[in-house]
Tab-separated table of C-alpha atoms in Angstrom:
chain	number	residue	atom	x	y	z
A	796	GLY	CA	-0.692	-17.009	7.397
A	797	ASN	CA	-1.585	-14.482	5.002
A	798	SER	CA	0.680	-13.257	1.843
A	799	VAL	CA	1.905	-12.400	-1.143
A	800	THR	CA	3.802	-13.100	-3.849
A	801	GLN	CA	3.563	-11.619	-7.027
A	802	MET	CA	6.789	-11.905	-9.625
A	803	GLU	CA	10.286	-10.253	-9.006
A	804	GLY	CA	11.039	-7.686	-11.562
A	805	PRO	CA	12.249	-5.846	-13.256
A	806	VAL	CA	10.095	-5.805	-16.607
A	807	THR	CA	11.066	-4.501	-19.907
A	808	LEU	CA	8.935	-4.021	-22.277
A	809	SER	CA	8.334	-2.472	-25.176
A	810	GLU	CA	5.311	-0.291	-26.360
A	811	GLU	CA	2.451	-2.314	-27.404
A	812	ALA	CA	3.851	-5.751	-25.368
A	813	PHE	CA	1.842	-7.623	-23.955
A	814	LEU	CA	1.752	-7.738	-19.945
A	815	THR	CA	1.642	-10.262	-17.116
A	816	ILE	CA	2.585	-9.832	-14.217
A	817	ASN	CA	1.837	-13.067	-11.560
A	818	CYS	CA	0.789	-12.574	-8.344
A	819	THR	CA	-0.332	-15.675	-5.952
A	820	TYR	CA	-1.870	-15.609	-2.671
A	821	THR	CA	-2.148	-16.645	0.600
A	822	ALA	CA	-5.118	-16.246	3.300
A	823	THR	CA	-7.466	-17.748	5.321
A	824	GLY	CA	-11.114	-17.004	4.898
A	825	TYR	CA	-12.462	-14.878	1.404
A	826	PRO	CA	-9.561	-12.022	1.745
A	827	SER	CA	-11.109	-9.373	-1.796
A	828	LEU	CA	-7.670	-9.224	-4.074
A	829	PHE	CA	-6.279	-5.237	-5.283
A	830	TRP	CA	-3.617	-4.271	-7.963
A	831	TYR	CA	-1.571	-0.828	-6.996
A	832	VAL	CA	0.420	0.694	-9.057
A	833	GLN	CA	3.196	3.579	-7.811
A	834	TYR	CA	4.587	6.365	-10.420
A	835	PRO	CA	8.025	7.659	-9.888
A	836	GLY	CA	7.619	10.215	-6.837
A	837	GLU	CA	4.425	9.377	-5.748
A	838	GLY	CA	1.791	7.353	-2.869
A	839	LEU	CA	0.816	4.088	-4.437
A	840	GLN	CA	-2.923	4.631	-6.166
A	841	LEU	CA	-5.652	2.006	-6.650
A	842	LEU	CA	-5.895	0.523	-10.616
A	843	LEU	CA	-8.429	-1.959	-9.626
A	844	LYS	CA	-9.810	-4.611	-7.527
A	845	ALA	CA	-12.318	-8.179	-7.517
A	846	THR	CA	-13.802	-8.722	-3.749
A	847	LYS	CA	-14.672	-12.708	-4.307
A	848	ALA	CA	-14.030	-15.444	-6.698
A	849	ASP	CA	-14.010	-14.878	-10.337
A	850	ASP	CA	-14.862	-11.091	-10.623
A	851	LYS	CA	-12.568	-9.425	-13.253
A	852	GLY	CA	-11.381	-6.254	-11.979
A	853	SER	CA	-10.283	-3.895	-14.571
A	854	ASN	CA	-9.136	-0.102	-15.099
A	855	LYS	CA	-7.067	1.586	-17.797
A	856	GLY	CA	-6.588	-1.479	-20.214
A	857	PHE	CA	-5.860	-3.633	-17.214
A	858	GLU	CA	-7.776	-6.482	-15.968
A	859	ALA	CA	-6.737	-9.167	-13.141
A	860	THR	CA	-9.188	-12.325	-11.949
A	861	TYR	CA	-9.872	-13.489	-8.579
A	862	ARG	CA	-9.055	-17.021	-9.028
A	863	LYS	CA	-9.650	-18.748	-6.049
A	864	GLU	CA	-8.927	-22.284	-6.993
A	865	THR	CA	-5.226	-20.931	-8.015
A	866	THR	CA	-5.541	-17.787	-5.497
A	867	SER	CA	-4.325	-15.852	-8.279
A	868	PHE	CA	-4.922	-12.408	-9.108
A	869	HIS	CA	-2.648	-12.319	-12.532
A	870	LEU	CA	-2.193	-8.489	-13.304
A	871	GLU	CA	-2.633	-8.059	-18.030
A	872	LYS	CA	-2.616	-5.783	-20.321
A	873	GLY	CA	-2.723	-6.214	-24.005
A	874	SER	CA	0.045	-3.237	-25.080
A	875	VAL	CA	1.758	-1.927	-22.897
A	876	GLN	CA	2.608	2.426	-23.146
A	877	VAL	CA	5.854	4.814	-22.213
A	878	SER	CA	3.607	6.361	-19.715
A	879	ASP	CA	2.828	2.838	-17.815
A	880	SER	CA	5.771	2.825	-16.570
A	881	ALA	CA	5.867	2.203	-13.114
A	882	VAL	CA	5.656	-0.447	-9.951
A	883	TYR	CA	3.054	-2.483	-9.106
A	884	PHE	CA	1.563	-3.612	-5.859
A	885	CYS	CA	-0.817	-6.930	-5.743
A	886	ALA	CA	-2.504	-7.100	-2.535
A	887	LEU	CA	-4.583	-8.450	-0.185
A	888	ILE	CA	-6.581	-7.672	2.765
A	889	ASN	CA	-7.745	-10.135	5.016
A	890	THR	CA	-11.228	-10.606	7.291
A	891	GLY	CA	-9.354	-8.803	9.898
A	892	ASN	CA	-9.308	-6.065	8.524
A	893	GLN	CA	-5.461	-5.914	8.124
A	894	PHE	CA	-3.488	-5.513	4.689
A	895	TYR	CA	-0.804	-6.837	2.578
A	896	PHE	CA	1.249	-6.203	-0.025
A	897	GLY	CA	3.839	-8.031	-2.526
A	898	THR	CA	6.924	-6.796	-3.208
A	899	GLY	CA	5.915	-4.795	-5.874
A	900	THR	CA	6.834	-5.528	-9.498
A	901	SER	CA	9.362	-2.599	-11.606
A	902	LEU	CA	7.552	-2.633	-15.319
A	903	THR	CA	9.907	-0.489	-17.536
A	904	VAL	CA	8.474	0.379	-21.021
A	905	ILE	CA	10.423	1.484	-24.058
A	906	PRO	CA	9.514	2.708	-27.063
B	1146	ASP	CA	-4.334	13.869	-5.615
B	1147	SER	CA	-5.333	11.404	-3.518
B	1148	GLY	CA	-6.503	14.155	-0.974
B	1149	VAL	CA	-4.425	12.326	1.345
B	1150	THR	CA	-1.982	14.769	2.585
B	1151	GLN	CA	1.405	13.866	4.380
B	1152	THR	CA	3.758	16.244	6.447
B	1153	PRO	CA	6.760	16.557	6.345
B	1154	LYS	CA	7.855	15.286	2.854
B	1155	HIS	CA	10.971	14.952	3.708
B	1156	LEU	CA	13.193	14.715	6.817
B	1157	ILE	CA	16.615	13.947	8.103
B	1158	THR	CA	17.418	13.342	11.805
B	1159	ALA	CA	19.770	11.161	13.228
B	1160	THR	CA	20.153	8.014	15.596
B	1161	GLY	CA	18.725	8.652	18.688
B	1162	GLN	CA	16.009	10.450	17.870
B	1163	ARG	CA	12.288	11.130	17.288
B	1164	VAL	CA	10.206	12.318	14.812
B	1165	THR	CA	6.695	12.943	13.781
B	1166	LEU	CA	5.522	12.427	11.139
B	1167	ARG	CA	1.261	13.609	10.645
B	1168	CYS	CA	-1.449	12.830	8.558
B	1169	SER	CA	-3.996	14.621	7.106
B	1170	PRO	CA	-6.830	11.944	5.667
B	1171	ARG	CA	-9.034	13.027	2.473
B	1172	SER	CA	-12.428	14.305	3.835
B	1173	GLY	CA	-15.147	11.905	5.261
B	1174	ASP	CA	-12.157	8.877	5.868
B	1175	LEU	CA	-12.538	7.715	8.950
B	1176	SER	CA	-9.387	4.621	9.107
B	1177	VAL	CA	-6.273	5.523	8.464
B	1178	TYR	CA	-3.815	3.065	7.307
B	1179	TRP	CA	0.398	3.265	7.586
B	1180	TYR	CA	2.410	1.779	6.266
B	1181	GLN	CA	6.689	1.395	5.886
B	1182	GLN	CA	8.151	1.068	2.317
B	1183	SER	CA	11.800	-0.121	2.309
B	1184	LEU	CA	14.313	-1.097	-0.372
B	1185	ASP	CA	14.295	-4.796	1.314
B	1186	GLN	CA	11.038	-5.407	2.517
B	1187	GLY	CA	8.605	-3.873	1.080
B	1188	LEU	CA	5.644	-2.215	2.175
B	1189	GLN	CA	4.683	-3.398	5.251
B	1190	PHE	CA	2.032	-2.684	7.105
B	1191	LEU	CA	2.085	-0.630	10.609
B	1192	ILE	CA	-1.072	0.052	12.421
B	1193	GLN	CA	-4.966	0.661	11.172
B	1194	TYR	CA	-7.777	3.740	13.268
B	1195	TYR	CA	-10.678	3.962	12.656
B	1196	ASN	CA	-13.284	7.206	13.910
B	1197	GLY	CA	-9.611	7.376	17.243
B	1198	GLU	CA	-9.429	3.447	18.514
B	1199	GLU	CA	-7.391	1.432	16.590
B	1200	ARG	CA	-8.613	-1.336	15.366
B	1201	ALA	CA	-5.649	-3.181	13.636
B	1202	LYS	CA	-2.005	-3.268	13.973
B	1203	GLY	CA	0.601	-5.483	11.418
B	1204	ASN	CA	4.490	-5.344	12.196
B	1205	ILE	CA	4.726	-1.824	13.721
B	1206	LEU	CA	8.134	-1.914	16.596
B	1207	GLU	CA	7.202	-0.530	20.132
B	1208	ARG	CA	9.347	2.009	19.615
B	1209	PHE	CA	7.031	3.507	17.370
B	1210	SER	CA	3.081	4.887	18.165
B	1211	ALA	CA	0.058	6.242	16.217
B	1212	GLN	CA	-2.594	7.855	17.514
B	1213	GLN	CA	-5.557	9.449	15.214
B	1214	PHE	CA	-7.267	12.866	17.521
B	1215	PRO	CA	-11.140	13.684	17.320
B	1216	ASP	CA	-10.419	16.112	13.428
B	1217	LEU	CA	-9.458	12.687	12.212
B	1218	HIS	CA	-6.078	13.107	11.287
B	1219	SER	CA	-3.283	10.982	12.574
B	1220	GLU	CA	0.008	11.069	13.485
B	1221	LEU	CA	2.918	8.976	13.906
B	1222	ASN	CA	5.576	9.077	16.706
B	1223	LEU	CA	8.808	7.296	15.273
B	1224	SER	CA	11.761	6.955	18.778
B	1225	SER	CA	15.237	5.763	19.345
B	1226	LEU	CA	15.416	6.205	15.448
B	1227	GLU	CA	17.861	3.449	14.010
B	1228	LEU	CA	19.067	3.685	10.966
B	1229	GLY	CA	17.150	0.931	9.379
B	1230	ASP	CA	14.028	3.508	10.065
B	1231	SER	CA	15.616	4.765	7.024
B	1232	ALA	CA	12.539	4.568	4.321
B	1233	LEU	CA	9.034	6.389	2.955
B	1234	TYR	CA	6.368	6.420	5.237
B	1235	PHE	CA	2.682	6.209	3.617
B	1236	CYS	CA	-0.553	7.059	4.706
B	1237	ALA	CA	-3.955	6.330	3.311
B	1238	SER	CA	-7.022	6.060	4.669
B	1239	SER	CA	-10.926	4.843	3.618
B	1240	VAL	CA	-14.387	5.681	4.944
B	1241	GLY	CA	-14.854	2.462	6.443
B	1242	LEU	CA	-13.353	-0.164	8.316
B	1243	VAL	CA	-14.146	-3.542	6.524
B	1244	LYS	CA	-12.107	-3.820	2.979
B	1245	ASN	CA	-12.140	-0.382	1.918
B	1246	ILE	CA	-10.317	0.919	-1.055
B	1247	GLN	CA	-7.344	2.565	1.176
B	1248	TYR	CA	-5.934	6.265	-0.906
B	1249	PHE	CA	-2.732	6.002	-0.271
B	1250	GLY	CA	-0.665	9.659	0.358
B	1251	ALA	CA	2.861	10.795	-1.813
B	1252	GLY	CA	4.803	9.497	1.851
B	1253	THR	CA	7.292	10.959	3.783
B	1254	ARG	CA	10.379	10.191	3.457
B	1255	LEU	CA	12.553	8.818	6.148
B	1256	SER	CA	16.892	9.682	6.042
B	1257	VAL	CA	17.919	8.229	9.927
B	1258	LEU	CA	21.956	9.687	10.116
């Protein structure tokens, strides 16, 4: 089957700290992988994506690399800001065009 | 602003009732997706429509149904509501059918009392 597993939160970091949010997936075929971010009171926004193995998605200082050998798509940022406080969702879309989301990881960045 | 519009923003109703949630996709997008987000289940894909036709189905209950109209807006109908149906319901849209980036609306918060 298809599924996405991401590290449980909440995660609390100080400003300028290094961020890693782990995400692993199970999928048939060749899925595309995504990170979405949800700010309080808003819908999900696409943060970055990767469509094939070894692709690196990047946006706003966040990066994630599609690792087929480890079925992972970990999200990283070198120096977080208070404005990065949000819930982050890892997701995949399979060849059947079905979207699967992880449970979300809440990040709070304190000054 | 994603360009996806959902109404209403909040809905409060009683058990056993029926409600309709509405979604207008981004201009030019043909696909519409519905999701349910609850505290215990996370974000669950419910159903997808493409240009008026149902194309993918997820964990959608039989009490729930959806449709997409010729002007491409979509409605999600929830009937015989139960307390456990209280959740945020998101609509998303994308240009095409397969592996397209989805743009999400701000959601409709449904409270069943």
